Coordinates of C-alpha atoms and ligand atoms in Angstrom, one line a residue:
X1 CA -14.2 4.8 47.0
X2 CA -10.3 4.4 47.5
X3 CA -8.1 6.1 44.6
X4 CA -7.5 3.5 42.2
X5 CA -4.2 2.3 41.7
X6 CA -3.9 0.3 38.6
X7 CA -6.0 0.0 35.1
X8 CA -6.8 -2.3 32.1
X9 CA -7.8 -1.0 28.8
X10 CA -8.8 -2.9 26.2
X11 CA -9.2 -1.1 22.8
X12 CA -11.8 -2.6 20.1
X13 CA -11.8 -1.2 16.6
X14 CA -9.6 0.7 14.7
X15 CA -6.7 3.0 14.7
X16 CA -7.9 6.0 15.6
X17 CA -9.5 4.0 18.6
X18 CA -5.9 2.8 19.3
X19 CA -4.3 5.9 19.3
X20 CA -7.4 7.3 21.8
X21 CA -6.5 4.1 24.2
X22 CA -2.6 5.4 24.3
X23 CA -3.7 8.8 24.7
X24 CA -5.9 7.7 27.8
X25 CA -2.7 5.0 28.9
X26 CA -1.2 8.8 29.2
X27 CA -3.7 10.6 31.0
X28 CA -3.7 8.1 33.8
X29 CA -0.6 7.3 34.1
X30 CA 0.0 11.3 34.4
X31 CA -2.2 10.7 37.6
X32 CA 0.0 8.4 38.7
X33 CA -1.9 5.1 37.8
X34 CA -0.1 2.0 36.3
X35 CA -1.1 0.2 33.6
X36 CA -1.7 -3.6 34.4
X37 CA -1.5 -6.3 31.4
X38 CA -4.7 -8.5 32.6
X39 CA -7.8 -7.1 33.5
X40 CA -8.3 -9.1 37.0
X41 CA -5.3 -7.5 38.3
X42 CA -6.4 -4.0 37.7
X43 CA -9.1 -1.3 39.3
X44 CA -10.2 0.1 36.7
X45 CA -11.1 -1.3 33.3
X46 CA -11.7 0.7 30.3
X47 CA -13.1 -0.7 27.4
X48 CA -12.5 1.6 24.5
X49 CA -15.2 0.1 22.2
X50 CA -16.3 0.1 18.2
X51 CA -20.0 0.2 16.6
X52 CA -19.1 -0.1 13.1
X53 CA -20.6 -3.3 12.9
X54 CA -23.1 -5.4 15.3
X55 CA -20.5 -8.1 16.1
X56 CA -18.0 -5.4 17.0
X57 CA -20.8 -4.1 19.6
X58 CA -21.9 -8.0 20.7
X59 CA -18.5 -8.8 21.2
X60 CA -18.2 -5.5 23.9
X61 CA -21.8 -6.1 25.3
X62 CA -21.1 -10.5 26.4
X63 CA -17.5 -9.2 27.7
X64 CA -19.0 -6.4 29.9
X65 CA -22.0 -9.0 30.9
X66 CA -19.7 -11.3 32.1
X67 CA -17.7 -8.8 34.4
X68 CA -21.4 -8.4 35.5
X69 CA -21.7 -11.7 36.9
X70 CA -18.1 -12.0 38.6
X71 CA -16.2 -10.2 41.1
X72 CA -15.1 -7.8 38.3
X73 CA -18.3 -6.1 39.3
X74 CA -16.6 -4.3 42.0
X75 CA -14.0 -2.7 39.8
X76 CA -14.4 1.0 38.0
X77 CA -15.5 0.0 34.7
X78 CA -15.7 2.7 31.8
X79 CA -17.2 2.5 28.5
X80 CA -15.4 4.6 26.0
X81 CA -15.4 4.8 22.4
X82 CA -17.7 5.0 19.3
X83 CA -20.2 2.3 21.3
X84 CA -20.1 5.5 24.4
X85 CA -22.1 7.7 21.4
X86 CA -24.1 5.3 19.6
X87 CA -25.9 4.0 22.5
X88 CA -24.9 6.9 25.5
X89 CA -27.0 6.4 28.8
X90 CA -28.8 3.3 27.4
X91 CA -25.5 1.2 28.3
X92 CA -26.4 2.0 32.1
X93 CA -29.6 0.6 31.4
X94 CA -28.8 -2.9 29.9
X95 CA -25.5 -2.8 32.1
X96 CA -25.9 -1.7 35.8
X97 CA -22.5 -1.9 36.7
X98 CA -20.5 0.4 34.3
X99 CA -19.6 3.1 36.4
X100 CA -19.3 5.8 33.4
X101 CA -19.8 6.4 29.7
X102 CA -17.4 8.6 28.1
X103 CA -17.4 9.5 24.6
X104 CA -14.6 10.0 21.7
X105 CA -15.1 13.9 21.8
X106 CA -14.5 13.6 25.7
X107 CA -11.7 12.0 25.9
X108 CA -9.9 15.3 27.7
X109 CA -12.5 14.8 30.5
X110 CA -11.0 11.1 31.6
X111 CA -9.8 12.5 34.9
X112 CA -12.2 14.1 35.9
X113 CA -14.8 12.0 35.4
X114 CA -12.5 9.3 37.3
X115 CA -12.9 11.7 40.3
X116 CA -16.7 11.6 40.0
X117 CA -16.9 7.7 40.0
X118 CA -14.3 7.7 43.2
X119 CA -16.8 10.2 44.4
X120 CA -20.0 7.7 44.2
X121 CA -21.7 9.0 41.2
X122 CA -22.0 7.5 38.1
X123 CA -20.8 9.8 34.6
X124 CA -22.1 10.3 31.4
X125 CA -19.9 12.4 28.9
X126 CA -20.9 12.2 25.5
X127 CA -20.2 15.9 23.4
X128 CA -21.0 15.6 19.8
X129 CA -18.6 17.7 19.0
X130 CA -14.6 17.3 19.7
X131 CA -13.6 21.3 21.1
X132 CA -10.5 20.2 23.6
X133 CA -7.8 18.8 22.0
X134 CA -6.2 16.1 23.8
X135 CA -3.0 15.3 24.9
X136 CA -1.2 13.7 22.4
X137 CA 2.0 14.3 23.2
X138 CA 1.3 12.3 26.5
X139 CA 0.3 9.2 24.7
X140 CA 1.9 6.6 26.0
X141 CA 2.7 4.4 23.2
X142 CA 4.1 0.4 23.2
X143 CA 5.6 0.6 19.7
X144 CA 8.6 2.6 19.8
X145 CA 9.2 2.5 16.2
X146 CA 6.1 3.4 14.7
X147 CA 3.3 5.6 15.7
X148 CA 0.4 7.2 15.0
X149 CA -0.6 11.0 14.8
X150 CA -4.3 12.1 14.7
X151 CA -4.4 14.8 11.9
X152 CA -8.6 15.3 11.7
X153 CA -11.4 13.8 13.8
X154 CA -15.2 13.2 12.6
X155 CA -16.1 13.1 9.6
X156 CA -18.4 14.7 7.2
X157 CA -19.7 12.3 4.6
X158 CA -22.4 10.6 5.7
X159 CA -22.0 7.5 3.8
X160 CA -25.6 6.1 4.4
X161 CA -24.4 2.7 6.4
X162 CA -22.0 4.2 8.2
X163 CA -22.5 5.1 12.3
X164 CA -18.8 7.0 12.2
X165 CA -20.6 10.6 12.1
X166 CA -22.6 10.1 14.7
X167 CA -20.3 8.7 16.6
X168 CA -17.2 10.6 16.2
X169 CA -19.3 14.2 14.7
X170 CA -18.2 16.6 12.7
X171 CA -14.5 17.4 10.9
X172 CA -12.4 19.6 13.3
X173 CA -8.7 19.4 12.0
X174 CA -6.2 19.9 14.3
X175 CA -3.3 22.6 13.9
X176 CA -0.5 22.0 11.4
X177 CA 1.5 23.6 14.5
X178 CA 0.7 21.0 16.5
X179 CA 1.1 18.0 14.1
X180 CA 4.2 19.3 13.3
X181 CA 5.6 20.0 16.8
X182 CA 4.3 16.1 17.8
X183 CA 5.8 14.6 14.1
X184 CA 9.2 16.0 15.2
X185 CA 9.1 15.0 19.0
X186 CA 8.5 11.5 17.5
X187 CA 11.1 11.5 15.2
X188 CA 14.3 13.4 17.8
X189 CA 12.8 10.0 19.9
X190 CA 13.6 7.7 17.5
X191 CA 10.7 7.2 15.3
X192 CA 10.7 5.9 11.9
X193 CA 7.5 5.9 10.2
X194 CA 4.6 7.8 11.4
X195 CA 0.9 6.9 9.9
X196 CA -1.5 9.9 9.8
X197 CA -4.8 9.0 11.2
X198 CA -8.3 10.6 10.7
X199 CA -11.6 8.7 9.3
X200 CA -11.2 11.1 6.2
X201 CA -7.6 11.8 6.3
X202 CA -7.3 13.5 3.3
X203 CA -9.9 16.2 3.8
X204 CA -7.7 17.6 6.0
X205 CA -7.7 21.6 6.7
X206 CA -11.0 21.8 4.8
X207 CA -12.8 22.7 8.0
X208 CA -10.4 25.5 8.3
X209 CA -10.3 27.3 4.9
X210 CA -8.0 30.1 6.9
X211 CA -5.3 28.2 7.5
X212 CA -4.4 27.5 3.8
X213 CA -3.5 23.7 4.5
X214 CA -4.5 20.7 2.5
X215 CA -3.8 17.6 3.0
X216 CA -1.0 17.2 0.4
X217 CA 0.5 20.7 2.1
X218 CA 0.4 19.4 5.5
X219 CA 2.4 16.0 4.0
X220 CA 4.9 18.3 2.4
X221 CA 5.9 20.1 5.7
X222 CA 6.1 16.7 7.5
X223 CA 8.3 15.5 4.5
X224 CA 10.8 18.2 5.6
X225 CA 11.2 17.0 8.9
X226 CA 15.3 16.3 9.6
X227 CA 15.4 12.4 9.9
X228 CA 11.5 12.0 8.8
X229 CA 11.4 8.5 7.0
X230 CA 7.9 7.1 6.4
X231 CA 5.0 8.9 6.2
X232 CA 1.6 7.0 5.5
X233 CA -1.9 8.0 5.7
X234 CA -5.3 6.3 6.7
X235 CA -8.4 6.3 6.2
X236 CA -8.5 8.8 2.9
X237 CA -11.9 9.3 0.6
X238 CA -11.5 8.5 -3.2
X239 CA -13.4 12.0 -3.4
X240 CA -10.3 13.7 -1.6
X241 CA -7.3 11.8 -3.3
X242 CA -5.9 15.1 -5.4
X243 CA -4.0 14.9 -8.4
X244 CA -1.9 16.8 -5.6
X245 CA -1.5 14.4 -3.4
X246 CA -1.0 11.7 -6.1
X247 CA 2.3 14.1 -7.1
X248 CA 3.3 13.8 -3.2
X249 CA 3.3 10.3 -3.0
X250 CA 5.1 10.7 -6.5
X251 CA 7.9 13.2 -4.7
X252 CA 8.1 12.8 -1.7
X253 CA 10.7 10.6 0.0
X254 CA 9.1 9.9 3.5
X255 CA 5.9 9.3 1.9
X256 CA 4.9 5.2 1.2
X257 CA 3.6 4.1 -2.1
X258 CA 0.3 2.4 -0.5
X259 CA -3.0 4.4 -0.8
X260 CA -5.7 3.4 0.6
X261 CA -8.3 4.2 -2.6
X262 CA -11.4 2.2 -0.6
X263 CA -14.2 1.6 -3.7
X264 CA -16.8 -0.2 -1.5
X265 CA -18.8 -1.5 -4.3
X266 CA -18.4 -1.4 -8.1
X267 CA -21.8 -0.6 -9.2
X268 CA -23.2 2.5 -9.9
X269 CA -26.6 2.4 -8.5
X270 CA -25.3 1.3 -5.2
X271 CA -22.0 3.7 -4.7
X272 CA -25.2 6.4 -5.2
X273 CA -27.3 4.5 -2.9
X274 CA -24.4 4.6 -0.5
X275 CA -23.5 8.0 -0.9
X276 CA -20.4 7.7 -1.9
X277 CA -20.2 10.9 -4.0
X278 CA -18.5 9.0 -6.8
X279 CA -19.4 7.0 -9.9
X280 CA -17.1 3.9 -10.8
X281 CA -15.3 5.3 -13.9
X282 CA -14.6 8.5 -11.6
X283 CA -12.9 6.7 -9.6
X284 CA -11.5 3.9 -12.3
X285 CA -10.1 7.2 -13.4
X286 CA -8.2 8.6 -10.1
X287 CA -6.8 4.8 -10.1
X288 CA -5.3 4.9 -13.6
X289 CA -3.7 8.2 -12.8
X290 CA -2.4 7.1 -9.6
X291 CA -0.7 4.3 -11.3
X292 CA 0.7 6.2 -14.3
X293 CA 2.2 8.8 -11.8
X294 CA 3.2 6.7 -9.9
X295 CA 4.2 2.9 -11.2
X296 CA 4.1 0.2 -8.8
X297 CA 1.8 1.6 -6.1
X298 CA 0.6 -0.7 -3.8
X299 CA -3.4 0.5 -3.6
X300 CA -5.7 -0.8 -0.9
X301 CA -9.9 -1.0 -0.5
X302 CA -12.8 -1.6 1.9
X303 CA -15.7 -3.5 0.3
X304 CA -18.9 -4.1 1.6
X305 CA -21.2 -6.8 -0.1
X306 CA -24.3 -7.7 0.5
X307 CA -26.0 -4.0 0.7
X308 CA -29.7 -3.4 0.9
X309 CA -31.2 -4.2 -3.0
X310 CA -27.6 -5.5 -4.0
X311 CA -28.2 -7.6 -6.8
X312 CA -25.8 -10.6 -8.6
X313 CA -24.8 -8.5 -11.6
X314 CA -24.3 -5.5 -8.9
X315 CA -22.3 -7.7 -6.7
X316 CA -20.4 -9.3 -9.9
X317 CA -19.4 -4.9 -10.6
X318 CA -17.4 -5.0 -7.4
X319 CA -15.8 -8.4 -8.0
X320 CA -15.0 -7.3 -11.5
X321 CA -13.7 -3.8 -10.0
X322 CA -11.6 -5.7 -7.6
X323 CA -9.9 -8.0 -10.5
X324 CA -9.5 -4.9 -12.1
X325 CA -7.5 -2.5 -9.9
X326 CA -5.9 -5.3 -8.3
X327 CA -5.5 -4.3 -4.7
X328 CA -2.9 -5.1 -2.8
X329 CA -4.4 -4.8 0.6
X330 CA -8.6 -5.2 1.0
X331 CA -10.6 -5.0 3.9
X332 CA -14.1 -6.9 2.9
X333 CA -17.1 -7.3 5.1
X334 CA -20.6 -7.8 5.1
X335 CA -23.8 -5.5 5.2
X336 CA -24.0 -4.8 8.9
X337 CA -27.0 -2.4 9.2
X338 CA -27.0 0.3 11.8
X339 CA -29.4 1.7 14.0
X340 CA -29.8 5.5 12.8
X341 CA -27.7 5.0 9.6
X342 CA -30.4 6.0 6.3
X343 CA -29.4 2.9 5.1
X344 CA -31.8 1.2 7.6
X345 CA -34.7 2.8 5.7
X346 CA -34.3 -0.2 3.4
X347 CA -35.0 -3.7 4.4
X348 CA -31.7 -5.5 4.9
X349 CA -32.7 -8.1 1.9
X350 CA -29.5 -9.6 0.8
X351 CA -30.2 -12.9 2.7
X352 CA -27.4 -14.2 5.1
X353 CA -26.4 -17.0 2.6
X354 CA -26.2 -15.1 -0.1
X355 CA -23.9 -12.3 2.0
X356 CA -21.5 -15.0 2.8
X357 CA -21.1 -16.3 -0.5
X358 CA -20.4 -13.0 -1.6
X359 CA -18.3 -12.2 0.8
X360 CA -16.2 -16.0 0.4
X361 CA -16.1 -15.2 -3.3
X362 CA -14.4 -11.5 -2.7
X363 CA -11.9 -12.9 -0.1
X364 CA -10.7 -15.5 -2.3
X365 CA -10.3 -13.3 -5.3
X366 CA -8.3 -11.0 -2.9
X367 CA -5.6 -13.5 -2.2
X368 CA -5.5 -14.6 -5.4
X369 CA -4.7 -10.8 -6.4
X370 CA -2.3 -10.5 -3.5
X371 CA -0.5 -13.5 -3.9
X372 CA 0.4 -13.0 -7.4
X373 CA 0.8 -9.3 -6.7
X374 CA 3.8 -10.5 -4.4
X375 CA 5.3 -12.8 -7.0
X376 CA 5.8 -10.6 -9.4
X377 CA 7.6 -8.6 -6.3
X378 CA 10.2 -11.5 -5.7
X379 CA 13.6 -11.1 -7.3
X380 CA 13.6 -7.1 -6.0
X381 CA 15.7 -5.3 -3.0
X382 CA 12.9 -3.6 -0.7
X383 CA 13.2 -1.1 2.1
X384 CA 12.2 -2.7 5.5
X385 CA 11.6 -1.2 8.6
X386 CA 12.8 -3.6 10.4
X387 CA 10.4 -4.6 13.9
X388 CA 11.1 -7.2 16.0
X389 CA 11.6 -11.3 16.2
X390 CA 9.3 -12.9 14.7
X391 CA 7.6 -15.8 16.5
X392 CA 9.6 -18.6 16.3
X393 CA 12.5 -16.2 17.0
X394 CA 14.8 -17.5 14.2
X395 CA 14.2 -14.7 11.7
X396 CA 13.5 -10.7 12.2
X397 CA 10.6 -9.3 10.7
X398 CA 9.2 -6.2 9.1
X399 CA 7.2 -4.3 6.7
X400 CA 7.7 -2.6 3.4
X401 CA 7.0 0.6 2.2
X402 CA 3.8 -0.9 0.4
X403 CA 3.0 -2.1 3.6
X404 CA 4.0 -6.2 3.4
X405 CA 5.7 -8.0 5.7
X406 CA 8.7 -8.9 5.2
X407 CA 11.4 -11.9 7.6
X408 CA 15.1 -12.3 7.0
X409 CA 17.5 -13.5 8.8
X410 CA 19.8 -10.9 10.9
X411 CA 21.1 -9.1 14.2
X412 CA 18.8 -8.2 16.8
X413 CA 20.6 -5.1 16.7
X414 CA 19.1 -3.8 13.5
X415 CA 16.1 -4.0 14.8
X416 CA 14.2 -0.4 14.6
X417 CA 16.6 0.8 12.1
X418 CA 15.6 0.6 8.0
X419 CA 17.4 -2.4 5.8
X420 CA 17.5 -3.1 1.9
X421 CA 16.1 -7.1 1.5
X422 CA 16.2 -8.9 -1.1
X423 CA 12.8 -10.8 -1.8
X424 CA 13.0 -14.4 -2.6
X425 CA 9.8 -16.2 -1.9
X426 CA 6.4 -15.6 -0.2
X427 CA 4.1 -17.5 1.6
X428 CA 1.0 -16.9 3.7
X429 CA 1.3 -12.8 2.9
X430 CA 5.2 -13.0 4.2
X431 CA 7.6 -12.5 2.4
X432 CA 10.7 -14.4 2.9
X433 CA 14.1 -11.8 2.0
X434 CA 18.1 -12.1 2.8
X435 CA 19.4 -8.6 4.1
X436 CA 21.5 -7.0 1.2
X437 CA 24.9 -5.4 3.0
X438 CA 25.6 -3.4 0.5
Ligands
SAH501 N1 -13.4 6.4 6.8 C1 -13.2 5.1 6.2 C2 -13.9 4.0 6.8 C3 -14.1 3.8 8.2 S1 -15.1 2.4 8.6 C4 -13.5 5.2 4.8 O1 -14.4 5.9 4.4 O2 -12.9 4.4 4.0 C5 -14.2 1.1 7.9 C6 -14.9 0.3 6.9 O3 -16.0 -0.4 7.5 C7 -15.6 1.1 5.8 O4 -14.8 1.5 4.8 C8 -16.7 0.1 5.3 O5 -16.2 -0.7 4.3 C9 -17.0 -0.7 6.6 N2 -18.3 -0.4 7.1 C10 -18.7 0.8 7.6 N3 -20.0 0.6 8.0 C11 -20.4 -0.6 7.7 C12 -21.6 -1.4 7.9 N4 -22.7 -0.8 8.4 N5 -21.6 -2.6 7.5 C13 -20.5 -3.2 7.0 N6 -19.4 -2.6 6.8 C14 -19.3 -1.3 7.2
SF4_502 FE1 -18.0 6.2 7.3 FE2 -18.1 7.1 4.9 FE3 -17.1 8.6 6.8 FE4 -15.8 6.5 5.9 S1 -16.3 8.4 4.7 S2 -16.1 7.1 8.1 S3 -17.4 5.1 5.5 S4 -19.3 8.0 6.6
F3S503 FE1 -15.2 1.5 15.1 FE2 -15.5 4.0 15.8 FE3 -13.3 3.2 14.5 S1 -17.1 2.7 15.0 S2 -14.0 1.6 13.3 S3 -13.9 2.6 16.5 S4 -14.3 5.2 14.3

């Protein structure tokens, strides 16, 4: 086969998937390779897939069966990602034409295993542990104003649904050298707000009790970065939100005032049944001290309804939870079960009706919470990083510290740079400002 020229890669899932696909944009374009915009026009095509739940895998599986059964056959096609673990060799199986299968703890081995595929094999890579740490700093990354920097891969908790250990392994953190030395290329380049990425982000450093950094101490010597301005952090465990790191996000200029605090359901029996490691009034606690230490905090959750045994009084816990905290960002989804999770040792018995009902009811309580959350926000001068156009090009738009988006109208030229907006009205989740001068 000819060295390819050109690639496609399209990245399913979340950020820390994102972040892999730049890091891979990198590696090939290191090689020489440019990245193409459509699949058709490219050699190779990478799909950097997800397996947190089945539509996220369904949606992976029709796209590659259709390449199947077009010319796109003939391309390189490489499936990377958590779907690369979960189901390794088997994807050959069900899909002749993928040429290889590289894991999330291989990414490092990209090139090489290109030059296997040129050479007429097929590659399988999947290590269940991450030991070569890959070249961030290469990333090649489309926003130029935000970014993200991996902190901690795997994770460790082994919440009884969830595929992410055995997809992405174990904790390995990586160096606070290293973070810092990539946090302060990004900022000398022009970065403004920089979201620390891991699936437990804040049980940082605890792989490596020798190097005497937790999470809240790795935040502090970010915060001292000349010219650092945000800071955020996703995805943290309620079990690893400190009183420390509550006093960061109290101090701590560059550090936003949104927390991801994700409760996943309300009722006892089920957070134990999940494995969650916490009990509701634990964590109704952490909440009420987050908010007295730090007033106004925009707090954010994962729910998932509709788990195996969940009953109506269980599933009315987690609505009541939700009125309760009052989140201003949620992330609500079904029961998905998941081959090799515990949790398929119980019948998936919620039935499908009942899930969806569940799931409508959460969703519209959640922008009823959200959209008064906002009101009581209008009439206030907010901090904007500001982003681009927006789509009808007549206002710019950006985000807040507490993570809202946010249009005025203004100069292109102030786009990248942080303005003071004052907040008049909202609608659909935007908020509608005028930029304050002074
Ligand atoms: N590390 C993050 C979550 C990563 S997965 C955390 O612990 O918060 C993102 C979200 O997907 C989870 O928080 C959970 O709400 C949801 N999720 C994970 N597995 C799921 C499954 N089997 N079915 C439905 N939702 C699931
Ligand atoms: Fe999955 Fe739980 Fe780990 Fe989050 S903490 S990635 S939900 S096992
Ligand atoms: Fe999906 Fe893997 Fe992220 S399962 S949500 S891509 S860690």
């Amino acid at each position: 086969m000819k060295e390819p020229k050109t690639f496609y890669i399209k990245t399913y899932g979340c950020q820390m998937n994102e972040l892999d696909s730049s890091v891979m944009a990198g590696m090939l374009s290191k090689r020489g390779l440019t990245e193409c915009q459509v699949a058709k026009e490219a050699d190779i095509l990478l799909l950097n897939t997800c397996s947190i739940r089945d539509l996220a895998e369904r949606k992976v599986m029709g796209t590659v069966g259709q390449y199947g059964r077009s010319k796109m056959r003939e391309k390189i096609i490489g499936i990377t990602g958590c779907m690369a673990n979960a189901k390794k060799g088997g994807l050959f199986d069900k899909l002749p034409h993928v040429d290889f299968v590289l894991g999330t703890n291989n990414i490092h081995d990209l090139n090489a295993v290109l030059d296997e595929v040129i050479s007429g094999s097929k590659s399988l890579r999947t290590d269940k542990l991450y030991t070569q740490e890959i070249d961030y700093e290469s990333a090649k990354r489309i926003n130029k104003f935000k970014a993200y920097v991996s902190i901690i891969r795997g994770c460790n908790k082994h919440c009884t649904y969830c595929v992410v250990p055995y997809t992405r392994g174990p904790e390995v953190s990586r160096t606070p050298e290293s973070i810092v030395r990539e946090c302060q290329k990004l900022v000398d380049e022009g970065y403004q707000e920089i979201t620390l990425l891991g699936q437990n982000v804040n049980s940082y450093g605890k792989d490596k009790p020798e190097w005497s950094t937790l999470f809240h101490d790795l935040i502090y010597q970010l915060d001292k970065i000349e010219g650092m301005s945000r800071i955020r952090f996703l995805t943290s465990h309620p079990v690893d939100i400190t009183r420390e790191l509550m006093e960061a996000v109290r101090d701590l200029p560059s550090l936003c005032e949104h927390v991801h605090f994700p409760l996943q359901a309300g009722s006892d029996r089920i957070l134990r049944k999940m494995h969650r490691i916490y009990t509701k009034a634990e964590y109704m606690e952490k909440v009420a001290l987050l908010k007295e230490l730090v007033p106004g905090v925009a707090l954010g959750t994962d729910m998932i309804v509709g788990f195996p045994t969940e009953t109506d009084e269980e599933f009315q816990e987690s609505y009541d939870a939700m009125r309760e905290v009052e989140y201003a960002t949620a992330f609500l989804y079904t029961y998905s079960p998941r081959k090799g999770t515990p949790a398929t040792r119980w019948k998936d018995d919620v039935p499908e009706p009942v899930k969806s009902e569940r799931h409508k009811r959460v969703l519209t309580l959640h922008s009823e919470i959200s959209t008064k959350l906002m009101r009581e926000m209008l009439g206030s001068t907010v901090e904007v990083l500001v982003e681009r156009r927006n789509k009808d090009r007549r206002y710019l738009k950006g985000s807040t510290r507490c993570f809202r988006n946010v249009i005025f109208e203004g100069d292109d030229s102030l786009i990248g740079t942080l303005q003071r907006v004052k907040l008049h009205s909202c609608s659909h989740q935007t908020f509608i400002g005028t930029l304050k001068t002074i």
